[in-house]
Amino acid sequence: MIDILDRVRNTALHAKIVSAEEAAAFIKPNMNVGTSGFTPAGYPKAVPLALAKRMEKEPFQINLWTGASVGKELDGALAKVHGIKRRMPYQTNKDLRAQINNGEVQYCDLHLSESAQLARYGYMGGKIDVAIVEACAITEDGNIIPTTSMGNAASYVQTADVVIVEVNTSQPIELEGMHDVYVPLDPPHRLPIPVVKPNDHIGTPYIPCGLDKIKYIVACDIKDDVRPFGEIDENSHKISQYIIDLFHKEVKEGRLPANLLPIQSGVGNVANAVISGFVDSDFTDLSVYTEVIQDGMFDLIDAGKLSFASGTSLSPSPTGLDRFYNNIKKYRKKLLLRPQEIANSPEVARRIGIIAMNTAIECDIYGNVNSTHIMGTKMMNGIGGSGDFARNAYLTCFFTASTAKDGLISSIVPMCSHIDHTEHDVDIIVTEQGLADLRGLSPRERARVIIENCAHPDYKPMLMDYFERADKATKHAHTPHLLKEALSWHERFVETGTMKQ
Amino acid sequence: MIDILDRVRNTALHAKIVSAEEAAAFIKPNMNVGTSGFTPAGYPKAVPLALAKRMEKEPFQINLWTGASVGKELDGALAKVHGIKRRMPYQTNKDLRAQINNGEVQYCDLHLSESAQLARYGYMGGKIDVAIVEACAITEDGNIIPTTSMGNAASYVQTADVVIVEVNTSQPIELEGMHDVYVPLDPPHRLPIPVVKPNDHIGTPYIPCGLDKIKYIVACDIKDDVRPFGEIDENSHKISQYIIDLFHKEVKEGRLPANLLPIQSGVGNVANAVISGFVDSDFTDLSVYTEVIQDGMFDLIDAGKLSFASGTSLSPSPTGLDRFYNNIKKYRKKLLLRPQEIANSPEVARRIGIIAMNTAIECDIYGNVNSTHIMGTKMMNGIGGSGDFARNAYLTCFFTASTAKDGLISSIVPMCSHIDHTEHDVDIIVTEQGLADLRGLSPRERARVIIENCAHPDYKPMLMDYFERADKATKHAHTPHLLKEALSWHERFVETGTMKQ
């Protein structure tokens, strides 16, 4: 049993240790509440659960600002009691998603690199009233040692008048030293972010806070609500192979160094498969500059192939989390967590030349990508960091299985029903059917390559037919479309349950 | 009469002075030709005219890479003889546009900040075979003093094996010293771009080239093909006033300093009206970090309101150009030209916190912006630098008149027919009807504000009707759309010549 008193190193702070209920009582209706947490890692748990309990009896709402998605104890518990009025910048919770898509919650879907500064600038509707931050420990000076994520916690602590710290004793104290906290000044005083390689340390190992700002300290021992990964399926494996082959070609043709450039890889099963693909490849001395560190990274370290990985969140599967905790002294030498403003920084991404790999919901034949909406109307999760990386990467790849819903949906469509990444930002599209290299091509050239290489055989003739009729009807316009038909595949799916004719 | 020999300072180079025809003879079919030039400023003229003449007799094609749009002696002359096969990254020429929209020219529309690095990376189809650069003078060491634009000239010279220099004696030698040439290293060697304010000098006043790389030198005395501006119309004036009012409010509420933050303003009449609006305002000590410096900047200098303006091109009206030339010693103290990779750098834009103001072709009710395509299919000009600035600015504004074609087209539509700037990148939309502040809003909230504040009265009821029916049909989904109708306004215009029902 770990004693919270050991983790609160200044004994003067011990008087501020209260129950979760007492801390939650501080939160008033319509407050802007900024919390730690990025993917279900490092978010506060005890205070939100107590808050949800209070809201159940005494219904009211808050505006919730986080780093990204958070676990069931925060988004889940508050959504269940209809306690969220406004939410930014990203979420993945089922109940919350339903409320975003029924008009109940006003969701502001933001580039993750921008969310902290938009909060600091006062663009999100006032300032932060209270920051709730999960900590491993609080230092003698009242500074906060974060846990498994950095997210926007440092900015929220800086901006808030009042800070509530949840000291989570389920988080190992060996996390201390794994963080590099740097909050840029705001314009016109901002200076270059001095990161030039993934292992550069530019800040402090704690969130600067100070004794006075901490109002309450709450003990918590609930573990991060991390999610298991699925088995790597055949499609993910094929996508991974196409990408590895591309990298071999790029190295051979002198466009990439032998150890590539820092890799950014999105969240989920395909992303995990791609990282696993590297484990089985002959690439060595790889580096990673990404948002989320998952199980594959431990495999890369064990295989001796990873020089360093920097992210903003450690969010492995449950078995991966155990593996990390059990080998933390080994893994921590190769891993670092930064604020998402730095992990996702366009400045750093362009400078160090990351290779960006993210998942698309659908791509159109001209190379536009939809990352957020189902059939143009319903929000899935959000854009997350994909835009930060896609726009600024050295090489930008999007991948998706060529179909969804057992083949009833084609992921390659005439026109995306929502666009998050424009034709200007996409170099490579990969499905289990193959890889389309769009670099330097005009839209009409892209269409042929995407249809030929990436579309599922069930949809390839339909797509080529659309393109050729549009090309003819517009007399070979720059971007041929039949406006009447451009979204008809989505209409058909909504009406008939399949995109097939 | 200025003697070109005075401008070629190393007498050993005098032997390389040849006729435009002789230099043009070096260019072979399918070569990648990289030129100076950004907006119709500082582009080579004599060699392209000679090349076009040669192509007229002996038809062949090249791939043309510039900084942005260029004048009639380059895009115009080559398009007329069907001499362009591939073109990047931006254009505004009537004949070329027609060829882009009839399938003849493969046009790769790129973010202007990225075009130089994409050329250096080898993403555009091979390397540059020959660079043609307009110069004021060539130094003793064979380095090139640019003229009225920087564009991508420095990168093209660096990458090409062979350089042809056009020494343009119509360009005043007082331009020397107005350039700051800095080409970043490519990843993994790139370092922070050390610009922290618009007047920072970080490079050389010339394009490094060297005596050996220069193959030919050609004399030219053709002036830049700059274009006159229209009178500032009523709509532009109103838009300008809404923006100035917004800035007053932002200063009052503490979100902007009293002298604002560095201004970026797009090209054209509305942009010029906005800058003129500042001349009549009580703002002082303004700074500018932009692409193109136009007449309004001289007004700001004369009014004592501009501390400094940095751009990549000096592209005023014909009378503005005379005014600049006649007062060059005064104006040059306040002006600087940088490579577009630096002028449009996402890193610098986000660091210094620019206020981005660019023109939209159309905006949709959820805040997406189309900057490039007419009715979803025909390319107008290109995205230019708008994406570099919109994504990274402190505050991102887009403006458009609420209607086009005498009211037959609504610039506010249910769904953009092409998307260049997504909902994530747009803070403010302004028309002559009013201003919509979208910061922190959900899509459904944005729709009401955009329709209410920005739409033309002729279209307002139709837009509100669309939104309300979509909202109902989707049961208040995050982004309500009726897929069957989303593009029907554009269809109707194509079929009937009006968006009105």
mmCIF file of C-alpha atoms in Angstrom, chain B residues 156-310:
data_model
loop_
_atom_site.group_PDB
_atom_site.id
_atom_site.type_symbol
_atom_site.label_atom_id
_atom_site.label_comp_id
_atom_site.label_asym_id
_atom_site.label_seq_id
_atom_site.Cartn_x
_atom_site.Cartn_y
_atom_site.Cartn_z
ATOM 1 C CA TYR B 156 15.892 26.430 -57.332
ATOM 2 C CA VAL B 157 19.396 27.890 -57.743
ATOM 3 C CA GLN B 158 20.665 25.631 -54.967
ATOM 4 C CA THR B 159 19.098 22.526 -56.509
ATOM 5 C CA ALA B 160 19.781 23.134 -60.209
ATOM 6 C CA ASP B 161 22.979 22.132 -61.988
ATOM 7 C CA VAL B 162 22.660 25.011 -64.409
ATOM 8 C CA VAL B 163 21.597 28.595 -63.729
ATOM 9 C CA ILE B 164 20.595 31.235 -66.271
ATOM 10 C CA VAL B 165 20.530 34.773 -64.886
ATOM 11 C CA GLU B 166 18.481 37.555 -66.442
ATOM 12 C CA VAL B 167 19.915 40.854 -65.340
ATOM 13 C CA ASN B 168 16.983 43.240 -65.536
ATOM 14 C CA THR B 169 18.145 46.824 -65.852
ATOM 15 C CA SER B 170 14.612 48.153 -65.380
ATOM 16 C CA GLN B 171 14.876 47.059 -61.756
ATOM 17 C CA PRO B 172 16.612 49.726 -59.644
ATOM 18 C CA ILE B 173 19.905 48.762 -58.039
ATOM 19 C CA GLU B 174 18.577 50.186 -54.777
ATOM 20 C CA LEU B 175 16.719 46.888 -54.353
ATOM 21 C CA GLU B 176 20.087 45.515 -53.219
ATOM 22 C CA GLY B 177 19.962 44.991 -49.468
ATOM 23 C CA MET B 178 16.187 44.525 -49.349
ATOM 24 C CA HIS B 179 16.428 40.716 -49.419
ATOM 25 C CA ASP B 180 17.120 38.251 -46.646
ATOM 26 C CA VAL B 181 17.967 34.891 -48.184
ATOM 27 C CA TYR B 182 17.768 31.848 -45.902
ATOM 28 C CA VAL B 183 17.242 28.297 -47.122
ATOM 29 C CA PRO B 184 16.643 25.784 -44.311
ATOM 30 C CA LEU B 185 18.582 22.541 -44.276
ATOM 31 C CA ASP B 186 16.469 19.497 -45.026
ATOM 32 C CA PRO B 187 15.520 16.963 -42.322
ATOM 33 C CA PRO B 188 17.100 15.529 -40.234
ATOM 34 C CA HIS B 189 19.483 18.480 -40.241
ATOM 35 C CA ARG B 190 17.008 21.364 -40.143
ATOM 36 C CA LEU B 191 17.336 23.875 -37.309
ATOM 37 C CA PRO B 192 14.864 26.426 -35.932
ATOM 38 C CA ILE B 193 14.184 29.313 -38.331
ATOM 39 C CA PRO B 194 15.422 32.148 -36.131
ATOM 40 C CA VAL B 195 12.798 34.760 -37.085
ATOM 41 C CA VAL B 196 10.966 36.096 -34.017
ATOM 42 C CA LYS B 197 9.785 39.421 -35.444
ATOM 43 C CA PRO B 198 9.068 40.735 -38.945
ATOM 44 C CA ASN B 199 12.281 42.761 -39.237
ATOM 45 C CA ASP B 200 14.695 39.990 -38.232
ATOM 46 C CA HIS B 201 17.455 39.429 -40.766
ATOM 47 C CA ILE B 202 18.680 35.838 -40.671
ATOM 48 C CA GLY B 203 20.415 35.248 -44.023
ATOM 49 C CA THR B 204 22.351 36.839 -46.842
ATOM 50 C CA PRO B 205 21.326 39.806 -49.042
ATOM 51 C CA TYR B 206 21.963 37.663 -52.131
ATOM 52 C CA ILE B 207 21.168 34.170 -53.462
ATOM 53 C CA PRO B 208 24.323 32.068 -53.008
ATOM 54 C CA CYS B 209 25.226 30.696 -56.451
ATOM 55 C CA GLY B 210 28.917 30.955 -57.390
ATOM 56 C CA LEU B 211 30.625 31.715 -60.660
ATOM 57 C CA ASP B 212 30.705 28.161 -62.027
ATOM 58 C CA LYS B 213 27.009 27.414 -61.756
ATOM 59 C CA ILE B 214 26.062 30.398 -63.907
ATOM 60 C CA LYS B 215 25.928 29.180 -67.482
ATOM 61 C CA TYR B 216 24.401 32.170 -69.243
ATOM 62 C CA ILE B 217 23.660 35.769 -68.426
ATOM 63 C CA VAL B 218 20.993 37.582 -70.430
ATOM 64 C CA ALA B 219 20.153 41.271 -70.447
ATOM 65 C CA CYS B 220 16.531 42.306 -70.007
ATOM 66 C CA ASP B 221 14.770 45.648 -69.569
ATOM 67 C CA ILE B 222 11.112 44.582 -69.510
ATOM 68 C CA LYS B 223 9.234 45.826 -66.451
ATOM 69 C CA ASP B 224 7.184 43.593 -64.153
ATOM 70 C CA ASP B 225 3.706 43.007 -65.599
ATOM 71 C CA VAL B 226 1.968 44.388 -62.514
ATOM 72 C CA ARG B 227 -1.800 44.842 -62.586
ATOM 73 C CA PRO B 228 -3.940 47.824 -61.625
ATOM 74 C CA PHE B 229 -6.344 47.547 -58.693
ATOM 75 C CA GLY B 230 -10.021 48.356 -58.989
ATOM 76 C CA GLU B 231 -11.510 51.213 -57.002
ATOM 77 C CA ILE B 232 -12.325 50.177 -53.437
ATOM 78 C CA ASP B 233 -15.992 49.329 -53.740
ATOM 79 C CA GLU B 234 -18.717 49.669 -51.152
ATOM 80 C CA ASN B 235 -18.571 45.976 -50.190
ATOM 81 C CA SER B 236 -14.811 45.947 -49.661
ATOM 82 C CA HIS B 237 -15.100 49.078 -47.579
ATOM 83 C CA LYS B 238 -17.766 47.494 -45.365
ATOM 84 C CA ILE B 239 -15.724 44.310 -44.931
ATOM 85 C CA SER B 240 -12.719 46.391 -43.972
ATOM 86 C CA GLN B 241 -14.777 48.250 -41.356
ATOM 87 C CA TYR B 242 -16.072 45.023 -39.777
ATOM 88 C CA ILE B 243 -12.504 43.775 -39.453
ATOM 89 C CA ILE B 244 -11.199 47.013 -37.937
ATOM 90 C CA ASP B 245 -14.108 46.926 -35.466
ATOM 91 C CA LEU B 246 -13.216 43.355 -34.538
ATOM 92 C CA PHE B 247 -9.629 44.361 -33.829
ATOM 93 C CA HIS B 248 -10.781 47.186 -31.581
ATOM 94 C CA LYS B 249 -12.915 44.714 -29.644
ATOM 95 C CA GLU B 250 -10.062 42.193 -29.368
ATOM 96 C CA VAL B 251 -7.698 44.868 -28.037
ATOM 97 C CA LYS B 252 -10.338 46.063 -25.574
ATOM 98 C CA GLU B 253 -10.911 42.541 -24.287
ATOM 99 C CA GLY B 254 -7.194 41.913 -23.884
ATOM 100 C CA ARG B 255 -6.813 39.309 -26.589
ATOM 101 C CA LEU B 256 -4.613 41.491 -28.820
ATOM 102 C CA PRO B 257 -1.922 44.067 -27.974
ATOM 103 C CA ALA B 258 -2.695 47.716 -28.823
ATOM 104 C CA ASN B 259 -0.533 47.547 -31.953
ATOM 105 C CA LEU B 260 -2.099 44.175 -32.832
ATOM 106 C CA LEU B 261 0.097 41.305 -34.043
ATOM 107 C CA PRO B 262 1.834 40.998 -37.432
ATOM 108 C CA ILE B 263 -0.719 41.301 -40.214
ATOM 109 C CA GLN B 264 -0.897 38.940 -43.181
ATOM 110 C CA SER B 265 -3.150 40.114 -45.938
ATOM 111 C CA GLY B 266 -3.914 38.293 -49.170
ATOM 112 C CA VAL B 267 -3.788 39.698 -52.668
ATOM 113 C CA GLY B 268 -6.405 41.774 -54.468
ATOM 114 C CA ASN B 269 -8.972 44.502 -54.011
ATOM 115 C CA VAL B 270 -10.543 43.466 -50.702
ATOM 116 C CA ALA B 271 -7.128 42.868 -49.144
ATOM 117 C CA ASN B 272 -6.059 46.270 -50.360
ATOM 118 C CA ALA B 273 -9.229 47.814 -48.889
ATOM 119 C CA VAL B 274 -8.485 46.226 -45.524
ATOM 120 C CA ILE B 275 -4.973 47.663 -45.477
ATOM 121 C CA SER B 276 -6.401 51.037 -46.476
ATOM 122 C CA GLY B 277 -8.821 50.673 -43.586
ATOM 123 C CA PHE B 278 -5.830 50.620 -41.251
ATOM 124 C CA VAL B 279 -4.557 53.870 -42.753
ATOM 125 C CA ASP B 280 -7.780 55.577 -41.668
ATOM 126 C CA SER B 281 -7.863 53.829 -38.268
ATOM 127 C CA ASP B 282 -6.215 54.910 -35.025
ATOM 128 C CA PHE B 283 -3.961 51.825 -34.916
ATOM 129 C CA THR B 284 -0.253 52.650 -34.949
ATOM 130 C CA ASP B 285 3.090 50.845 -34.830
ATOM 131 C CA LEU B 286 1.660 48.051 -36.983
ATOM 132 C CA SER B 287 3.818 45.275 -38.397
ATOM 133 C CA VAL B 288 3.241 43.026 -41.365
ATOM 134 C CA TYR B 289 4.404 39.459 -42.069
ATOM 135 C CA THR B 290 2.924 38.505 -45.380
ATOM 136 C CA GLU B 291 3.459 37.195 -48.906
ATOM 137 C CA VAL B 292 2.820 40.180 -51.099
ATOM 138 C CA ILE B 293 3.491 43.832 -50.427
ATOM 139 C CA GLN B 294 1.044 46.054 -52.315
ATOM 140 C CA ASP B 295 0.138 49.759 -52.533
ATOM 141 C CA GLY B 296 -1.618 49.884 -49.163
ATOM 142 C CA MET B 297 1.728 49.258 -47.464
ATOM 143 C CA PHE B 298 3.144 52.476 -48.943
ATOM 144 C CA ASP B 299 0.080 54.309 -47.605
ATOM 145 C CA LEU B 300 0.710 52.842 -44.148
ATOM 146 C CA ILE B 301 4.368 53.916 -44.294
ATOM 147 C CA ASP B 302 3.426 57.428 -45.438
ATOM 148 C CA ALA B 303 0.870 57.648 -42.636
ATOM 149 C CA GLY B 304 3.611 56.738 -40.130
ATOM 150 C CA LYS B 305 1.679 53.670 -39.005
ATOM 151 C CA LEU B 306 3.909 50.835 -40.153
ATOM 152 C CA SER B 307 6.926 49.733 -38.135
ATOM 153 C CA PHE B 308 7.972 47.027 -40.619
ATOM 154 C CA ALA B 309 6.666 44.781 -43.393
ATOM 155 C CA SER B 310 8.242 41.514 -44.461
#
